[in-house]
Each structure stands twice: as C-alpha cells, then as structure tokens.
C-alpha cells in the first residue's frame, strides 16, 4: 500500500514527474507555501488545498517536498511553523541510484544529511543550499562524472565547491588519490566538513587546497553568494567586490600549469584525470596547462563549460591528441565536454 502524504509546495517539477511520484505516494492534500503562485491544481482530483499554516502541527502524515529550486525556503517555512522535521521527506528522481541506495534526512537546522551506498562503500555529506541539491542530483543521480577505467589513476578536481564530486570519485577503487582546488573559503570549509564525515577509505584519498587555479598567481575580491555557492566565479562574468561588502570574499589563485606540474613530477608514471567545473575559469586554465605541457600527462578530462565558448577549448584540447565530445543544449549557457587521450598517439606526433 502506498504511503499517504501531504504535498508540501507546488512546483513545475511535481507536474513533470507526476506519474512517477504518484506511483510511490498517495497525495491526500496539497499545502501551498507562502511563495506559491495562485492557480489551479492540475491533475490532482478530489484533493483539498490549503496553506502551510493549516497543516496540523500534531499530525502524523508526512509532508513530501518535490521542489528543487525552493527546497531550502520550503523546509525553513515548515520548520518555523512548528512542523516536526521527522515528518518532512524529499522526493528525487530515481535514476542511477535505487531508493534503497541512499537516504536524505532533514535535520532540525534545515540542513539535509545524505548517506549513499555505492560501489560497496558508504559516502556521507550535508546539503544546505539550493545549488547543493542540484549538484547532488547531477553527480549522484545522473552520474555526470562517472567513468570506468581498468588502470589506477590520480584525479585533479578543479572546482571543489562543497566536496560532492571529490567524495564521489574517492568511492571508486581505481581513483587512488585526489587533489582538489577551491578558492572560496566558505565553500572550502564546507567541503572539509563534508569530507570529514566519511570513513578513512574515502577521506584519506582527498587532498584539498584553499586556492583556485588560473593563468597567473594573484589575489582578488569577489562577490560570494552563500545561498548559491555552486555558481561563484573568479574569471569572466564575475563581479569584483569591495572587501567591506557583506557578500565579498577574498580568494587566492595560483598558476594552474605550475601547480599541477609539481604534483605530476612527484609521480610522472601515474595516469591522470581532470574534472573541471570552475564557472568560466576553464578558458584561462586550459591554455596555461598547454603552456606547461600538462595535458601530455592527462588521459581523461571531464568538464562543465560556460558562456557558450566551449569550441575554443575543444579545439585546443583536440590538438593535443584527444578525442573530444562537446554538448550544450541550445537553451543552456552551460555544456559538457569530455576528452579522451587517443591511445595510438605517439610522443613524436604530439
């Protein structure tokens, strides 16, 4: 028998996944948040509609949260009304993980504890902001960064953010060590805390650095949105800020080629992989890696691209003996680039 739940807040996401959701849960009522627009409830017949304030605080029926973009505000609003956090449940699409493989538990402070069983290991982290949930779905439910290799490798995570990708890669037996770079201190601190939640077999692989990568060593002050740390920039499109600004963060950047070359020289025979999601900084980092001959040591690059300029770096990378796949939906400003080193390229051909 399906569990009966109250739908907490309306969203386009609910109607998109209506058939999938209603196979898992029986919606008995719709509780609209203060930010929900007025309008009819399409597709839910004989279902009472009321506001969050009308939810019985002492009731037992659980409240299903489907919205991704407003998940933080919905959780906070329900908790502020005295709803027990144990009654709140988050719905996510069942894609690359079965429901039994992971749990998302809402805490009293409106954060969400994630526990995921994958590849025979358990990984843990805390989600807090909207972009955290988006990144969680991209990495763990859509397998955006998943790759398989029969050779052990060392991975560079350029754009650590709050640590979700590094933790994901650390769960793979063939990823032996990870070097992760994050320029913004609030994101870096959250990454360190998330990594620390994991067992030594996961956390001991990850080496973190509180600086970003660029084409030169420098420091700068940038606008930092604590509520959306997944889109912070240090390159084109960033908003220079004054240090007195409440949302300003000073960040250190180091020359990418110099930093990665030092690591590679300590183990020159290893297989190296780059994951890069650095909100536009790829257009300064990739040319600098070419300058320092770093790409000759890289076997695989998995990258999110920005600003509709992916062809610039796709051509550069292909010229270094890679086969490049690049994709960006016409309605998106971000895309995906995957580059695999051609096995038959000889040193003399580079």
Tab-separated table of N, CA, C and O in Angstrom, residues 138 144-145 276-277 282-283 302-310 313 325-330 332-338:
chain	number	residue	atom	x	y	z
A	138	UNK	N	23.008	16.029	-10.042
A	138	UNK	CA	23.854	15.914	-11.223
A	138	UNK	C	24.894	14.809	-11.060
A	138	UNK	O	25.116	14.001	-11.967
A	144	UNK	N	26.853	12.306	-13.786
A	144	UNK	CA	27.502	13.242	-14.697
A	144	UNK	C	29.004	13.004	-14.819
A	144	UNK	O	29.579	13.168	-15.901
A	145	UNK	N	29.659	12.618	-13.723
A	145	UNK	CA	31.111	12.466	-13.739
A	145	UNK	C	31.568	11.010	-13.712
A	145	UNK	O	32.752	10.734	-13.495
A	276	UNK	N	36.776	19.299	-14.164
A	276	UNK	CA	36.831	20.756	-14.081
A	276	UNK	C	35.426	21.348	-14.151
A	276	UNK	O	34.688	21.116	-15.103
A	277	UNK	N	35.068	22.085	-13.121
A	277	UNK	CA	33.831	22.874	-13.115
A	277	UNK	C	34.155	24.143	-12.350
A	277	UNK	O	34.036	24.196	-11.130
A	282	UNK	N	37.866	27.930	-16.991
A	282	UNK	CA	38.479	26.956	-17.902
A	282	UNK	C	39.162	27.624	-19.094
A	282	UNK	O	40.110	27.081	-19.670
A	283	UNK	N	38.705	28.829	-19.457
A	283	UNK	CA	39.260	29.493	-20.642
A	283	UNK	C	40.616	30.144	-20.366
A	283	UNK	O	41.310	30.538	-21.307
A	302	UNK	N	36.990	15.639	-17.876
A	302	UNK	CA	35.530	15.763	-17.790
A	302	UNK	C	35.255	17.171	-17.291
A	302	UNK	O	35.682	17.547	-16.199
A	303	UNK	N	34.530	17.956	-18.072
A	303	UNK	CA	34.443	19.381	-17.780
A	303	UNK	C	33.045	19.931	-18.030
A	303	UNK	O	32.371	19.530	-18.977
A	304	UNK	N	32.619	20.847	-17.158
A	304	UNK	CA	31.444	21.659	-17.459
A	304	UNK	C	31.942	22.940	-18.109
A	304	UNK	O	32.878	23.570	-17.611
A	305	UNK	N	31.335	23.312	-19.239
A	305	UNK	CA	31.747	24.522	-19.949
A	305	UNK	C	30.707	25.624	-19.750
A	305	UNK	O	29.547	25.358	-19.433
A	306	UNK	N	31.140	26.865	-19.952
A	306	UNK	CA	30.292	28.016	-19.667
A	306	UNK	C	30.414	29.071	-20.765
A	306	UNK	O	31.372	29.072	-21.545
A	307	UNK	N	29.432	29.952	-20.806
A	307	UNK	CA	29.486	31.169	-21.628
A	307	UNK	C	29.480	30.911	-23.136
A	307	UNK	O	29.895	31.768	-23.913
A	308	UNK	N	29.046	29.712	-23.554
A	308	UNK	CA	28.911	29.397	-24.984
A	308	UNK	C	30.235	29.522	-25.743
A	308	UNK	O	30.265	29.869	-26.916
A	309	UNK	N	31.343	29.180	-25.074
A	309	UNK	CA	32.665	29.295	-25.700
A	309	UNK	C	33.388	27.950	-25.757
A	309	UNK	O	34.605	27.903	-25.938
A	310	UNK	N	32.651	26.849	-25.613
A	310	UNK	CA	33.299	25.545	-25.498
A	310	UNK	C	34.147	25.172	-26.711
A	310	UNK	O	35.122	24.425	-26.595
A	313	UNK	N	38.087	25.833	-26.369
A	313	UNK	CA	38.960	24.882	-25.684
A	313	UNK	C	38.850	23.485	-26.278
A	313	UNK	O	39.787	22.702	-26.182
A	325	UNK	N	34.372	15.149	-27.025
A	325	UNK	CA	32.916	15.198	-27.161
A	325	UNK	C	32.440	16.440	-26.432
A	325	UNK	O	32.787	16.658	-25.265
A	326	UNK	N	31.660	17.271	-27.111
A	326	UNK	CA	31.166	18.504	-26.508
A	326	UNK	C	29.677	18.629	-26.771
A	326	UNK	O	29.215	18.391	-27.892
A	327	UNK	N	28.936	18.996	-25.732
A	327	UNK	CA	27.483	19.083	-25.871
A	327	UNK	C	26.959	20.232	-25.026
A	327	UNK	O	27.327	20.373	-23.858
A	328	UNK	N	26.128	21.064	-25.625
A	328	UNK	CA	25.440	22.120	-24.881
A	328	UNK	C	24.058	22.308	-25.483
A	328	UNK	O	23.926	22.735	-26.632
A	329	UNK	N	22.997	21.978	-24.734
A	329	UNK	CA	21.643	22.218	-25.241
A	329	UNK	C	21.466	23.681	-25.621
A	329	UNK	O	22.020	24.575	-24.967
A	330	UNK	N	20.710	23.945	-26.663
A	330	UNK	CA	20.572	25.304	-27.186
A	330	UNK	C	20.009	26.281	-26.164
A	330	UNK	O	20.254	27.481	-26.247
A	332	UNK	N	20.722	26.302	-22.964
A	332	UNK	CA	21.572	26.371	-21.782
A	332	UNK	C	22.827	27.204	-22.042
A	332	UNK	O	23.339	27.246	-23.158
A	333	UNK	N	23.320	27.852	-20.980
A	333	UNK	CA	24.588	28.565	-21.057
A	333	UNK	C	25.743	27.677	-20.617
A	333	UNK	O	26.903	28.069	-20.719
A	334	UNK	N	25.433	26.500	-20.086
A	334	UNK	CA	26.475	25.557	-19.688
A	334	UNK	C	26.401	24.314	-20.556
A	334	UNK	O	25.341	23.954	-21.068
A	335	UNK	N	27.545	23.676	-20.719
A	335	UNK	CA	27.605	22.456	-21.511
A	335	UNK	C	28.539	21.455	-20.866
A	335	UNK	O	29.054	21.674	-19.767
A	336	UNK	N	28.766	20.361	-21.556
A	336	UNK	CA	29.628	19.302	-21.043
A	336	UNK	C	30.668	18.961	-22.095
A	336	UNK	O	30.349	18.863	-23.288
A	337	UNK	N	31.898	18.794	-21.655
A	337	UNK	CA	32.979	18.410	-22.551
A	337	UNK	C	33.708	17.215	-21.948
A	337	UNK	O	34.074	17.238	-20.767
A	338	UNK	N	33.886	16.181	-22.749
A	338	UNK	CA	34.651	15.001	-22.343
A	338	UNK	C	35.753	14.795	-23.372
A	338	UNK	O	35.496	14.787	-24.584
